[in-house]
Amino acid sequence: MPLEFWNSVLFVDESKYNVFGSDGKQMVWRKPNSELEMKILAPSVEHGGGSQMVLGCMSAVGVGNSHFIDGMMDKYKYLDILKQNLKQSAEKMLILSHYKLYQDDPKHNAHICRLWALYHCPQVIKTAAQSPDLNPIKNIWDHLNNRIRKFKIYSKNEL
C-alpha cells in the first residue's frame, strides 16, 4: 500500500490501566526455599484496587479524542463512543472526508457497529479475527502505561 493510504487511516483501540499492578498472573524466578524472603514478596491489594479503561484513536496526523469508559465495554457502549467521538476526531485531524477506520477488536466488529460504520465512515478496513496486530495505537498505550507506573497511584481517580 502506498504511504498516502496509511496517512488517512484512523486507528481505534482501547486499553485498561490498573491502579495496582497487573490483574493477571505474575511470574517470578527465585531460588529454592526463598519464597518468603522480603525481596521476593510483592504487595497486593484485594480485587486489584480498580482499573480504568480508555478508548482513543490516532492517525498519521495526530491523536484524536480519548474517552474514559465506566464499567465493562460492550458493543452498545462502543457504538455510543464512536457516535460521540469518531467524526469529531477525524475532523480535528483534517481527514473527515476521506478517513479509513481501522478497528480490530471483536466487539468493534459486532453487527450494529459494522452497520453504523457502513453509513458513517468513508471507508472501513477489514481485519481478520486472528490477524497480527498492526494497530500502532498499542504503542501509545504501552508508552502511557510506562509513564503511569512511574507514579504511586492509590485510586482510580488518580489515574
JSON list of N, CA and C in Angstrom, two decimals, residues 52-87:
[
{"chain": "A", "resi": 52, "resn": "GLN", "atom": "N", "xyz": [-9.13, 1.50, 35.07]},
{"chain": "A", "resi": 52, "resn": "GLN", "atom": "CA", "xyz": [-9.79, 2.47, 34.20]},
{"chain": "A", "resi": 52, "resn": "GLN", "atom": "C", "xyz": [-9.52, 2.08, 32.75]},
{"chain": "A", "resi": 53, "resn": "MET", "atom": "N", "xyz": [-10.59, 1.98, 31.98]},
{"chain": "A", "resi": 53, "resn": "MET", "atom": "CA", "xyz": [-10.44, 1.72, 30.55]},
{"chain": "A", "resi": 53, "resn": "MET", "atom": "C", "xyz": [-10.52, 3.04, 29.80]},
{"chain": "A", "resi": 54, "resn": "VAL", "atom": "N", "xyz": [-9.72, 3.15, 28.74]},
{"chain": "A", "resi": 54, "resn": "VAL", "atom": "CA", "xyz": [-9.69, 4.35, 27.90]},
{"chain": "A", "resi": 54, "resn": "VAL", "atom": "C", "xyz": [-9.76, 3.91, 26.45]},
{"chain": "A", "resi": 55, "resn": "LEU", "atom": "N", "xyz": [-10.61, 4.56, 25.67]},
{"chain": "A", "resi": 55, "resn": "LEU", "atom": "CA", "xyz": [-10.67, 4.31, 24.23]},
{"chain": "A", "resi": 55, "resn": "LEU", "atom": "C", "xyz": [-10.16, 5.56, 23.54]},
{"chain": "A", "resi": 56, "resn": "GLY", "atom": "N", "xyz": [-9.33, 5.37, 22.55]},
{"chain": "A", "resi": 56, "resn": "GLY", "atom": "CA", "xyz": [-8.79, 6.51, 21.82]},
{"chain": "A", "resi": 56, "resn": "GLY", "atom": "C", "xyz": [-8.57, 6.17, 20.37]},
{"chain": "A", "resi": 57, "resn": "CYS", "atom": "N", "xyz": [-8.15, 7.17, 19.60]},
{"chain": "A", "resi": 57, "resn": "CYS", "atom": "CA", "xyz": [-7.86, 6.95, 18.20]},
{"chain": "A", "resi": 57, "resn": "CYS", "atom": "C", "xyz": [-6.68, 7.82, 17.78]},
{"chain": "A", "resi": 58, "resn": "MET", "atom": "N", "xyz": [-6.05, 7.40, 16.69]},
{"chain": "A", "resi": 58, "resn": "MET", "atom": "CA", "xyz": [-4.91, 8.16, 16.17]},
{"chain": "A", "resi": 58, "resn": "MET", "atom": "C", "xyz": [-4.78, 7.92, 14.68]},
{"chain": "A", "resi": 59, "resn": "SER", "atom": "N", "xyz": [-4.10, 8.82, 14.02]},
{"chain": "A", "resi": 59, "resn": "SER", "atom": "CA", "xyz": [-3.75, 8.66, 12.61]},
{"chain": "A", "resi": 59, "resn": "SER", "atom": "C", "xyz": [-2.33, 9.16, 12.44]},
{"chain": "A", "resi": 60, "resn": "ALA", "atom": "N", "xyz": [-1.84, 9.17, 11.21]},
{"chain": "A", "resi": 60, "resn": "ALA", "atom": "CA", "xyz": [-0.51, 9.70, 10.95]},
{"chain": "A", "resi": 60, "resn": "ALA", "atom": "C", "xyz": [-0.44, 11.19, 11.27]},
{"chain": "A", "resi": 61, "resn": "VAL", "atom": "N", "xyz": [-1.59, 11.85, 11.25]},
{"chain": "A", "resi": 61, "resn": "VAL", "atom": "CA", "xyz": [-1.66, 13.29, 11.50]},
{"chain": "A", "resi": 61, "resn": "VAL", "atom": "C", "xyz": [-1.55, 13.61, 12.99]},
{"chain": "A", "resi": 62, "resn": "GLY", "atom": "N", "xyz": [-2.12, 12.77, 13.84]},
{"chain": "A", "resi": 62, "resn": "GLY", "atom": "CA", "xyz": [-2.08, 13.05, 15.27]},
{"chain": "A", "resi": 62, "resn": "GLY", "atom": "C", "xyz": [-3.01, 12.15, 16.06]},
{"chain": "A", "resi": 63, "resn": "VAL", "atom": "N", "xyz": [-3.29, 12.60, 17.27]},
{"chain": "A", "resi": 63, "resn": "VAL", "atom": "CA", "xyz": [-4.11, 11.83, 18.20]},
{"chain": "A", "resi": 63, "resn": "VAL", "atom": "C", "xyz": [-5.50, 12.46, 18.29]},
{"chain": "A", "resi": 64, "resn": "GLY", "atom": "N", "xyz": [-6.53, 11.61, 18.32]},
{"chain": "A", "resi": 64, "resn": "GLY", "atom": "CA", "xyz": [-7.90, 12.09, 18.43]},
{"chain": "A", "resi": 64, "resn": "GLY", "atom": "C", "xyz": [-8.38, 12.13, 19.86]},
{"chain": "A", "resi": 65, "resn": "ASN", "atom": "N", "xyz": [-9.68, 12.14, 20.03]},
{"chain": "A", "resi": 65, "resn": "ASN", "atom": "CA", "xyz": [-10.29, 12.19, 21.36]},
{"chain": "A", "resi": 65, "resn": "ASN", "atom": "C", "xyz": [-10.01, 10.91, 22.14]},
{"chain": "A", "resi": 66, "resn": "SER", "atom": "N", "xyz": [-9.94, 11.05, 23.45]},
{"chain": "A", "resi": 66, "resn": "SER", "atom": "CA", "xyz": [-9.87, 9.91, 24.37]},
{"chain": "A", "resi": 66, "resn": "SER", "atom": "C", "xyz": [-11.18, 9.88, 25.13]},
{"chain": "A", "resi": 67, "resn": "HIS", "atom": "N", "xyz": [-11.66, 8.68, 25.41]},
{"chain": "A", "resi": 67, "resn": "HIS", "atom": "CA", "xyz": [-12.92, 8.53, 26.14]},
{"chain": "A", "resi": 67, "resn": "HIS", "atom": "C", "xyz": [-12.69, 7.56, 27.30]},
{"chain": "A", "resi": 68, "resn": "PHE", "atom": "N", "xyz": [-12.97, 8.01, 28.51]},
{"chain": "A", "resi": 68, "resn": "PHE", "atom": "CA", "xyz": [-12.84, 7.15, 29.69]},
{"chain": "A", "resi": 68, "resn": "PHE", "atom": "C", "xyz": [-14.11, 6.33, 29.83]},
{"chain": "A", "resi": 69, "resn": "ILE", "atom": "N", "xyz": [-13.94, 5.03, 29.97]},
{"chain": "A", "resi": 69, "resn": "ILE", "atom": "CA", "xyz": [-15.06, 4.08, 29.98]},
{"chain": "A", "resi": 69, "resn": "ILE", "atom": "C", "xyz": [-15.34, 3.64, 31.40]},
{"chain": "A", "resi": 70, "resn": "ASP", "atom": "N", "xyz": [-16.58, 3.81, 31.82]},
{"chain": "A", "resi": 70, "resn": "ASP", "atom": "CA", "xyz": [-17.01, 3.33, 33.13]},
{"chain": "A", "resi": 70, "resn": "ASP", "atom": "C", "xyz": [-17.64, 1.96, 32.96]},
{"chain": "A", "resi": 71, "resn": "GLY", "atom": "N", "xyz": [-17.23, 1.00, 33.77]},
{"chain": "A", "resi": 71, "resn": "GLY", "atom": "CA", "xyz": [-17.80, -0.34, 33.70]},
{"chain": "A", "resi": 71, "resn": "GLY", "atom": "C", "xyz": [-17.21, -1.15, 32.56]},
{"chain": "A", "resi": 72, "resn": "MET", "atom": "N", "xyz": [-17.91, -2.21, 32.22]},
{"chain": "A", "resi": 72, "resn": "MET", "atom": "CA", "xyz": [-17.46, -3.11, 31.16]},
{"chain": "A", "resi": 72, "resn": "MET", "atom": "C", "xyz": [-17.81, -2.52, 29.79]},
{"chain": "A", "resi": 73, "resn": "MET", "atom": "N", "xyz": [-16.95, -2.76, 28.83]},
{"chain": "A", "resi": 73, "resn": "MET", "atom": "CA", "xyz": [-17.17, -2.30, 27.47]},
{"chain": "A", "resi": 73, "resn": "MET", "atom": "C", "xyz": [-17.90, -3.40, 26.70]},
{"chain": "A", "resi": 74, "resn": "ASP", "atom": "N", "xyz": [-19.00, -3.05, 26.06]},
{"chain": "A", "resi": 74, "resn": "ASP", "atom": "CA", "xyz": [-19.69, -3.97, 25.18]},
{"chain": "A", "resi": 74, "resn": "ASP", "atom": "C", "xyz": [-19.96, -3.25, 23.87]},
{"chain": "A", "resi": 75, "resn": "LYS", "atom": "N", "xyz": [-20.62, -3.92, 22.94]},
{"chain": "A", "resi": 75, "resn": "LYS", "atom": "CA", "xyz": [-20.85, -3.34, 21.62]},
{"chain": "A", "resi": 75, "resn": "LYS", "atom": "C", "xyz": [-21.71, -2.08, 21.68]},
{"chain": "A", "resi": 76, "resn": "TYR", "atom": "N", "xyz": [-22.64, -2.00, 22.62]},
{"chain": "A", "resi": 76, "resn": "TYR", "atom": "CA", "xyz": [-23.52, -0.83, 22.73]},
{"chain": "A", "resi": 76, "resn": "TYR", "atom": "C", "xyz": [-22.75, 0.39, 23.24]},
{"chain": "A", "resi": 77, "resn": "LYS", "atom": "N", "xyz": [-21.93, 0.16, 24.25]},
{"chain": "A", "resi": 77, "resn": "LYS", "atom": "CA", "xyz": [-21.12, 1.25, 24.79]},
{"chain": "A", "resi": 77, "resn": "LYS", "atom": "C", "xyz": [-20.11, 1.71, 23.74]},
{"chain": "A", "resi": 78, "resn": "TYR", "atom": "N", "xyz": [-19.52, 0.75, 23.02]},
{"chain": "A", "resi": 78, "resn": "TYR", "atom": "CA", "xyz": [-18.56, 1.08, 21.98]},
{"chain": "A", "resi": 78, "resn": "TYR", "atom": "C", "xyz": [-19.22, 1.93, 20.89]},
{"chain": "A", "resi": 79, "resn": "LEU", "atom": "N", "xyz": [-20.42, 1.55, 20.48]},
{"chain": "A", "resi": 79, "resn": "LEU", "atom": "CA", "xyz": [-21.14, 2.31, 19.45]},
{"chain": "A", "resi": 79, "resn": "LEU", "atom": "C", "xyz": [-21.43, 3.73, 19.91]},
{"chain": "A", "resi": 80, "resn": "ASP", "atom": "N", "xyz": [-21.84, 3.90, 21.16]},
{"chain": "A", "resi": 80, "resn": "ASP", "atom": "CA", "xyz": [-22.09, 5.25, 21.69]},
{"chain": "A", "resi": 80, "resn": "ASP", "atom": "C", "xyz": [-20.82, 6.10, 21.66]},
{"chain": "A", "resi": 81, "resn": "ILE", "atom": "N", "xyz": [-19.69, 5.49, 22.00]},
{"chain": "A", "resi": 81, "resn": "ILE", "atom": "CA", "xyz": [-18.42, 6.22, 21.99]},
{"chain": "A", "resi": 81, "resn": "ILE", "atom": "C", "xyz": [-18.05, 6.63, 20.57]},
{"chain": "A", "resi": 82, "resn": "LEU", "atom": "N", "xyz": [-18.25, 5.71, 19.61]},
{"chain": "A", "resi": 82, "resn": "LEU", "atom": "CA", "xyz": [-17.99, 6.06, 18.21]},
{"chain": "A", "resi": 82, "resn": "LEU", "atom": "C", "xyz": [-18.83, 7.25, 17.78]},
{"chain": "A", "resi": 83, "resn": "LYS", "atom": "N", "xyz": [-20.12, 7.20, 18.11]},
{"chain": "A", "resi": 83, "resn": "LYS", "atom": "CA", "xyz": [-21.03, 8.28, 17.72]},
{"chain": "A", "resi": 83, "resn": "LYS", "atom": "C", "xyz": [-20.59, 9.62, 18.30]},
{"chain": "A", "resi": 84, "resn": "GLN", "atom": "N", "xyz": [-20.09, 9.61, 19.52]},
{"chain": "A", "resi": 84, "resn": "GLN", "atom": "CA", "xyz": [-19.68, 10.85, 20.19]},
{"chain": "A", "resi": 84, "resn": "GLN", "atom": "C", "xyz": [-18.32, 11.37, 19.74]},
{"chain": "A", "resi": 85, "resn": "ASN", "atom": "N", "xyz": [-17.41, 10.48, 19.35]},
{"chain": "A", "resi": 85, "resn": "ASN", "atom": "CA", "xyz": [-16.02, 10.89, 19.19]},
{"chain": "A", "resi": 85, "resn": "ASN", "atom": "C", "xyz": [-15.37, 10.70, 17.82]},
{"chain": "A", "resi": 86, "resn": "LEU", "atom": "N", "xyz": [-15.84, 9.75, 17.02]},
{"chain": "A", "resi": 86, "resn": "LEU", "atom": "CA", "xyz": [-15.11, 9.39, 15.81]},
{"chain": "A", "resi": 86, "resn": "LEU", "atom": "C", "xyz": [-15.05, 10.53, 14.80]},
{"chain": "A", "resi": 87, "resn": "LYS", "atom": "N", "xyz": [-16.20, 11.06, 14.42]},
{"chain": "A", "resi": 87, "resn": "LYS", "atom": "CA", "xyz": [-16.21, 12.14, 13.42]},
{"chain": "A", "resi": 87, "resn": "LYS", "atom": "C", "xyz": [-15.52, 13.39, 13.96]}
]
